[in-house]
Short mmCIF file of C-alpha atoms (C1' of nucleotides) in Angstrom, two decimals:
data_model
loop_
_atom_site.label_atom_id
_atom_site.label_comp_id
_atom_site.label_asym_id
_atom_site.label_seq_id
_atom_site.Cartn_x
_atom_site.Cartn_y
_atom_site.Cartn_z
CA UNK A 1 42.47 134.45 -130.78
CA UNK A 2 40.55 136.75 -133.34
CA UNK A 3 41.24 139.97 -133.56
CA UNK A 4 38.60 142.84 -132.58
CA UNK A 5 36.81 144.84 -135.63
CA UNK A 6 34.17 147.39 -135.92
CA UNK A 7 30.99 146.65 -138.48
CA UNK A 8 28.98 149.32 -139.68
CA UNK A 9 25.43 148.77 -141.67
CA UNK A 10 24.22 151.70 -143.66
CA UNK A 11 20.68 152.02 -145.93
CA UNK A 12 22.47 154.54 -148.11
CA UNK A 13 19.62 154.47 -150.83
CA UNK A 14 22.16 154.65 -153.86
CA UNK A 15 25.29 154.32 -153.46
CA UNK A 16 26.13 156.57 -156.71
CA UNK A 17 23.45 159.53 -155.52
CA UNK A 18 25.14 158.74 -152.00
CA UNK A 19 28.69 158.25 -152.82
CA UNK A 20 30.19 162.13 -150.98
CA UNK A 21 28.34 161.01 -148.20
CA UNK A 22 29.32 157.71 -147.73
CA UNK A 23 33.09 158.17 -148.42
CA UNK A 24 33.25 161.01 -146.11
CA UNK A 25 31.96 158.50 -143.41
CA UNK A 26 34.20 155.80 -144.36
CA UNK A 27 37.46 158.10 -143.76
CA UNK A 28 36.19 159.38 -141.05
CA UNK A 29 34.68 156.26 -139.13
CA UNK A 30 37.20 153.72 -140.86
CA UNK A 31 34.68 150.29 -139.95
CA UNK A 32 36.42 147.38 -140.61
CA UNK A 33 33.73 145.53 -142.24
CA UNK A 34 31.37 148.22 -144.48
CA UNK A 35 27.72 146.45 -145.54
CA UNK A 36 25.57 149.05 -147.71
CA UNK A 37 22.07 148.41 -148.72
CA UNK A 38 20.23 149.50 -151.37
CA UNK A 39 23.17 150.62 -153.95
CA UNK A 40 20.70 150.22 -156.97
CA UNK A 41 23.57 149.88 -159.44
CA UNK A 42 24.58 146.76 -160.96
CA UNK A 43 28.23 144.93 -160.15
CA UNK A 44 29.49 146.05 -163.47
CA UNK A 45 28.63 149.95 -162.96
CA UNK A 46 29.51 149.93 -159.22
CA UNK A 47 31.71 152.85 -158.32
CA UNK A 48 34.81 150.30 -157.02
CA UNK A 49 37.88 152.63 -157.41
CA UNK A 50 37.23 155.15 -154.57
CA UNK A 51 36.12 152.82 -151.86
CA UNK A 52 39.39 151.28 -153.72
CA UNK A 53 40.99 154.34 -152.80
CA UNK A 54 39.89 154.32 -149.04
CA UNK A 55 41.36 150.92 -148.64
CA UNK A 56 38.54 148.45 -149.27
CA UNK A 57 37.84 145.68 -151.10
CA UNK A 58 34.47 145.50 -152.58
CA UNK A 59 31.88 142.13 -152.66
CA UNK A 60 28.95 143.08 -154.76
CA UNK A 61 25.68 141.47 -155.19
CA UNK A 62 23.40 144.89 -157.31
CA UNK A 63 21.07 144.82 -159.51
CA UNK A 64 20.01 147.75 -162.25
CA UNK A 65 17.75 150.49 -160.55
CA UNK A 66 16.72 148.51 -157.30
CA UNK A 67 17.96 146.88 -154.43
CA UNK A 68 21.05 145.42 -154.21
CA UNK A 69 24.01 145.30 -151.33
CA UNK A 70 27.76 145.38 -150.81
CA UNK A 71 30.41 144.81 -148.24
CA UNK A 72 33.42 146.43 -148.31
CA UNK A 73 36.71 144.73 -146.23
CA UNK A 74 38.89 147.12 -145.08
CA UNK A 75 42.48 145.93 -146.40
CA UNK A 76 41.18 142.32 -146.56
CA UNK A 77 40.26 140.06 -149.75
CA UNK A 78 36.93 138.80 -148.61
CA UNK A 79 36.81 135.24 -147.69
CA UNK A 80 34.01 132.82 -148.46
CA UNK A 81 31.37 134.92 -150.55
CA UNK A 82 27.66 134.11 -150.58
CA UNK A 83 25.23 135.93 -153.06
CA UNK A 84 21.88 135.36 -152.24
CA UNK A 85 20.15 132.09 -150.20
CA UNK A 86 23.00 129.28 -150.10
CA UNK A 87 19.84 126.88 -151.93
CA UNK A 88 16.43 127.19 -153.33
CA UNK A 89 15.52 129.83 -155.63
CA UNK A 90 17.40 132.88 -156.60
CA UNK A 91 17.20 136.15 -154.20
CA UNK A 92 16.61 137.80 -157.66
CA UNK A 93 16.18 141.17 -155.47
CA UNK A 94 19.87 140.81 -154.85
CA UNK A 95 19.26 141.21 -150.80
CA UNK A 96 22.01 139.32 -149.30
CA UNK A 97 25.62 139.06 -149.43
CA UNK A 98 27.32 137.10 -146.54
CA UNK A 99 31.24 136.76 -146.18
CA UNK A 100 33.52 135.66 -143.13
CA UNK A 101 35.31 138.25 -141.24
CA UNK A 102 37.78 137.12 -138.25
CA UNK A 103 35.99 134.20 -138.03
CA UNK A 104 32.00 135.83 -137.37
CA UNK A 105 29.64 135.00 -140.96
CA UNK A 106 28.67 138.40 -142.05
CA UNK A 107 25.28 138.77 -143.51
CA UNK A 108 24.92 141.94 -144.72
CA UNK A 109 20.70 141.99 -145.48
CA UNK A 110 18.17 144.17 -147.11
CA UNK A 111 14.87 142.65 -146.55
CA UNK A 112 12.20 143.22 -148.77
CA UNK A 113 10.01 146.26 -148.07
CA UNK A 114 6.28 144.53 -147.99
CA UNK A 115 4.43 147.33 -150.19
CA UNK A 116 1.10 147.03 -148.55
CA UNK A 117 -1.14 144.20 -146.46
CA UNK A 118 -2.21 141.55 -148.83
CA UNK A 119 0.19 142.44 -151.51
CA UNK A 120 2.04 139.56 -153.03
CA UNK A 121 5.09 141.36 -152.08
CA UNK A 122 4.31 141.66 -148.19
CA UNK A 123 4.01 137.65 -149.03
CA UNK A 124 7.53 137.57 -150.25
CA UNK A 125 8.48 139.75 -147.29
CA UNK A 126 7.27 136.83 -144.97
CA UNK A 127 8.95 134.09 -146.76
CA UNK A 128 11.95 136.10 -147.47
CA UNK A 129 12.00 135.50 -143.23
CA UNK A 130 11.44 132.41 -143.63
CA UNK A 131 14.09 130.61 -145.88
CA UNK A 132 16.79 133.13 -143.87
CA UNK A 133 15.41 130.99 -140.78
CA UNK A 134 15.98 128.46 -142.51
CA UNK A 135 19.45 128.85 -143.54
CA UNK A 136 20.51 129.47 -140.28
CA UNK A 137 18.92 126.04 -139.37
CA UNK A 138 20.07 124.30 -141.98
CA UNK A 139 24.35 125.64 -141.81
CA UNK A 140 25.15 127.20 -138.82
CA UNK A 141 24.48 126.53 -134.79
CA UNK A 142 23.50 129.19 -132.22
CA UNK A 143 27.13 128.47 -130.80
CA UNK A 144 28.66 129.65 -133.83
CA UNK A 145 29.84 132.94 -134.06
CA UNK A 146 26.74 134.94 -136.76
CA UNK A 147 25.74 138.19 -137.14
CA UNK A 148 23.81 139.45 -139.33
CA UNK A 149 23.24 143.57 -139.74
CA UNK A 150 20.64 145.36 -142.22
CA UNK A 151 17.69 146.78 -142.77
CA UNK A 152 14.94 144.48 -141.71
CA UNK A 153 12.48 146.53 -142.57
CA UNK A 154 10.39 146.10 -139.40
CA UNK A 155 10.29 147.98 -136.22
CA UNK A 156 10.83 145.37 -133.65
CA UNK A 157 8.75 146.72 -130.56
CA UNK A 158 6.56 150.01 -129.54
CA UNK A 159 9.80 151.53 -128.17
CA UNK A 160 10.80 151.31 -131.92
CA UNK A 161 8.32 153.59 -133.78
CA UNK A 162 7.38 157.24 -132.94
CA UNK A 163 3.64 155.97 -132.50
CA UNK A 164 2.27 152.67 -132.65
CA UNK A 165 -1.11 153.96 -134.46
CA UNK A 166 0.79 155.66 -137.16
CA UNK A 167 1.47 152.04 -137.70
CA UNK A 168 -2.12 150.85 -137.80
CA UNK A 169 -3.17 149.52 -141.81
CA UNK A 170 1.20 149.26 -143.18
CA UNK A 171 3.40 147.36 -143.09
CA UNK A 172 6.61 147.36 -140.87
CA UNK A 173 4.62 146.67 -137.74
CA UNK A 174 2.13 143.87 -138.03
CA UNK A 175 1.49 140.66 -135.83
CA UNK A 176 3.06 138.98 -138.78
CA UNK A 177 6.55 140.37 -139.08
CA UNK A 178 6.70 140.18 -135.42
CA UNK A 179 6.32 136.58 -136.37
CA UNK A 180 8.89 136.44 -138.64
CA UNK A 181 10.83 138.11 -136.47
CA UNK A 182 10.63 136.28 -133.51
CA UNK A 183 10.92 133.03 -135.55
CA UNK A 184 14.52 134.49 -136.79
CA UNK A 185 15.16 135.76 -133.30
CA UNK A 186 14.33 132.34 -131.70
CA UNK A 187 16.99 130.45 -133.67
CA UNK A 188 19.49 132.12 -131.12
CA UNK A 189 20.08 135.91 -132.58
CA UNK A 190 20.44 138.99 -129.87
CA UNK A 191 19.63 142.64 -130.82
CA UNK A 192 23.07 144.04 -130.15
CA UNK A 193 21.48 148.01 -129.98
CA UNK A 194 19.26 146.59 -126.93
CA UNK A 195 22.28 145.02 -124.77
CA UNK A 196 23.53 148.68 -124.43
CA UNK A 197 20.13 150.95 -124.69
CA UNK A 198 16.41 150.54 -123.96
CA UNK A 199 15.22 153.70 -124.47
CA UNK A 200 12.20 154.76 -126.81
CA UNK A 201 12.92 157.04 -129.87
CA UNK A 202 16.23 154.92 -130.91
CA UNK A 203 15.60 155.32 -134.67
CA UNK A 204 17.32 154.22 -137.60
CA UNK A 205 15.29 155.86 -140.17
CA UNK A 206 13.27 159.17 -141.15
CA UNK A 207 10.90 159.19 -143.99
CA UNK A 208 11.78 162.05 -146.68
CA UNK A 209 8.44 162.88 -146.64
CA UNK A 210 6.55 164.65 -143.99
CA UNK A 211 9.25 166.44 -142.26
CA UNK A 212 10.06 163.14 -139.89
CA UNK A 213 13.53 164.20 -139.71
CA UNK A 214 12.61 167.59 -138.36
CA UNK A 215 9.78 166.33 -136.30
CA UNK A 216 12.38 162.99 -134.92
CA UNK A 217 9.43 160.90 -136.50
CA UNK A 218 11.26 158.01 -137.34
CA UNK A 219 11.75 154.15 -137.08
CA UNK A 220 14.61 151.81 -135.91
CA UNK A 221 14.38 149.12 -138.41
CA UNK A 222 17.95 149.00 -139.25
CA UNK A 223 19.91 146.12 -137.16
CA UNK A 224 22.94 144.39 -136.00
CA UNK A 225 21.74 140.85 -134.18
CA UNK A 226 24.14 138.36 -133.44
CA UNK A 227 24.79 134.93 -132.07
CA UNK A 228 25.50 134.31 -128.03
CA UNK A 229 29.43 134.49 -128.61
CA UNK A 230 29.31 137.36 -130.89
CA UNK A 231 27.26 139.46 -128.49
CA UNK A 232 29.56 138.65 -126.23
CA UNK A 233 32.37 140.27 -127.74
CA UNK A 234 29.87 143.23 -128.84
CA UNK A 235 31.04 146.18 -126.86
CA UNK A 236 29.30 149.07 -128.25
CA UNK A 237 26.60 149.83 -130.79
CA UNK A 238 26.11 153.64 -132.19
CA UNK A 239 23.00 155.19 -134.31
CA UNK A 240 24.90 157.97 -136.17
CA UNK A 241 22.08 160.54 -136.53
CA UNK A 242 24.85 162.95 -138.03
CA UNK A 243 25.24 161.84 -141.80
CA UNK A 244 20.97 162.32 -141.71
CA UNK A 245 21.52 166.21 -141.37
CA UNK A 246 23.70 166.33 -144.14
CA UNK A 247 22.84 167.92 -147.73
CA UNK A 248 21.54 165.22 -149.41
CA UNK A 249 21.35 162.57 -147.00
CA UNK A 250 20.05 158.93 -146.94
CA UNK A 251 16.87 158.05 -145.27
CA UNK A 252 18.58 155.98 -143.24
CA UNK A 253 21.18 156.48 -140.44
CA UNK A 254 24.65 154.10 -140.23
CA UNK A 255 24.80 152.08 -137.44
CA UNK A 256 28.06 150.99 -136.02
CA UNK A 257 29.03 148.24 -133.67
CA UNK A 258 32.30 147.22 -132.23
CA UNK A 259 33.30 143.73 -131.30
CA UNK A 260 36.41 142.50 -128.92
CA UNK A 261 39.59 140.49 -129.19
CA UNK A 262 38.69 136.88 -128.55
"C1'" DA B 1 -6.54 165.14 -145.05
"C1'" DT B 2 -4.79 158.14 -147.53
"C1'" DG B 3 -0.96 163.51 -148.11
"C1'" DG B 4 4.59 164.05 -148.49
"C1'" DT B 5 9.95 163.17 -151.12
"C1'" DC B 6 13.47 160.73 -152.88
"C1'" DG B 7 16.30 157.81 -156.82
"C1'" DA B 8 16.47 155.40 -161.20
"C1'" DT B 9 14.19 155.25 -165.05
"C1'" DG B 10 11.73 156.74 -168.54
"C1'" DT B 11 6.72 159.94 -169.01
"C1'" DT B 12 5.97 155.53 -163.38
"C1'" DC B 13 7.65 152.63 -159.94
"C1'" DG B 14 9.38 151.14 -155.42
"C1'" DA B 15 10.45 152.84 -151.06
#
DNA sequence: ATGGTCGATGTTCGA
């Protein structure tokens, strides 16, 4: 028996510039398990006491300036943190924290950005893929009970851009993220948005520039995938466009998923 | 038309 919970996964870009924002989402939405992305504050400087305040308990893994994640536990201590690839060389980006929450592994994942084709960072980008592959192989089955949520930073299918040839020469949408992404798929991981919608236009993001937002020109590259058993108990999975039309909003939307009593 | 707007940092960079 494990008890149901709700998960939300939000791209706040800052969590200081952010912070209004997301604490009027936390006390409204009240998620169970909170995973931010791209807080670009180190631990030490991390603005603990009012998610504190809300009821959370905070596992960090910043940086200075750039990248960086959290999780927040609502009226938990979290159990079994991982900063960071469990082996190899250090996520020095400071893109994933994992941490078991009734019984599901957590991984709460930024993935890097790419830059440009042929950059040494669209490189990492593909290897990032890789060793999280890799990791999966290497400690958990597809029988176990994993999910991990994020920003991928890749737009899975055509259904997940606003136009496939504004894609053409970037990143985000080339033959080999799909790789990538289909190699971490293939380990046994379900996009929990597509059991419940297959519609075009489902988008997780809006660049600041250009007017996306007003024009709906946007991107879903923000996820929640999960093993067989954990879909299974994944009843519902929400793009809040709301917090986007907000004064001084993230370029990224929270997404929210709910999973069942076992 | 290779633009545009953010945030952290420092007079650019990454996204």
């Amino acid at each position: 028996m494990a008890k149901g919970f709700s998960l939300m996964t939000w791209n706040v870009n800052s969590v200081r510039a952010r912070l209004d924002n997301v604490l009027t989402y936390l006390d409204e939405h009240e998620p169970d398990v909170a995973c931010l992305q791209e807080t670009k504050v180190e631990n030490a400087l991390f603005p603990r006491v009012p998610f504190m305040e809300l009821g959370y308990q905070v596992a960090l893994n910043g940086t200075k300036g750039y990248a960086g994640v959290a999780t927040l536990v609502k009226g938990q201590k979290p159990v079994d943190v991982q900063l960071g690839f469990a082996e190899g060389p250090e996520d020095k980006h400071k893109r994933i924290l994992a941490l078991t929450y009734e019984g599901v592994r957590i991984y709460n994942l930024y993935a890097p950005n790419g830059t440009a084709l042929g950059s040494e960072a669209f490189a990492y980008k593909l290897d990032w893929f890789a060793r999280l592959r890799g990791e999966l192989d290497a400690r958990f089955g597809p029988s176990d009970e994993v999910v991990l949520c994020g920003d991928f930073n890749i737009a899975r299918d055509a259904r997940d851009t606003w136009s496939v040839e504004s894609m053409k020469g970037g990143t985000h949408f080339t033959p080999e993220e799909h790789a990538a992404l289909d190699a971490l798929e293939n380990f046994g991981l379900h996009d929990c948005f597509r059991k419940f919608d297959d519609a075009p236009g489902r988008f997780t993001w809006f660049d600041y520039r250009g007017g996306s937002w007003e024009k709906k020109h946007g991107l879903r590259i923000d996820y929640v995938y999960a093993t067989a058993p954990a879909t299974e108990r994944c009843t519902e999975v929400v793009h809040d466009w709301e917090p986007r039309a907000w004064d001084e909003p993230s370029d990224h939307v929270p997404v929210v998923a709910r999973f069942a009593d076992t």
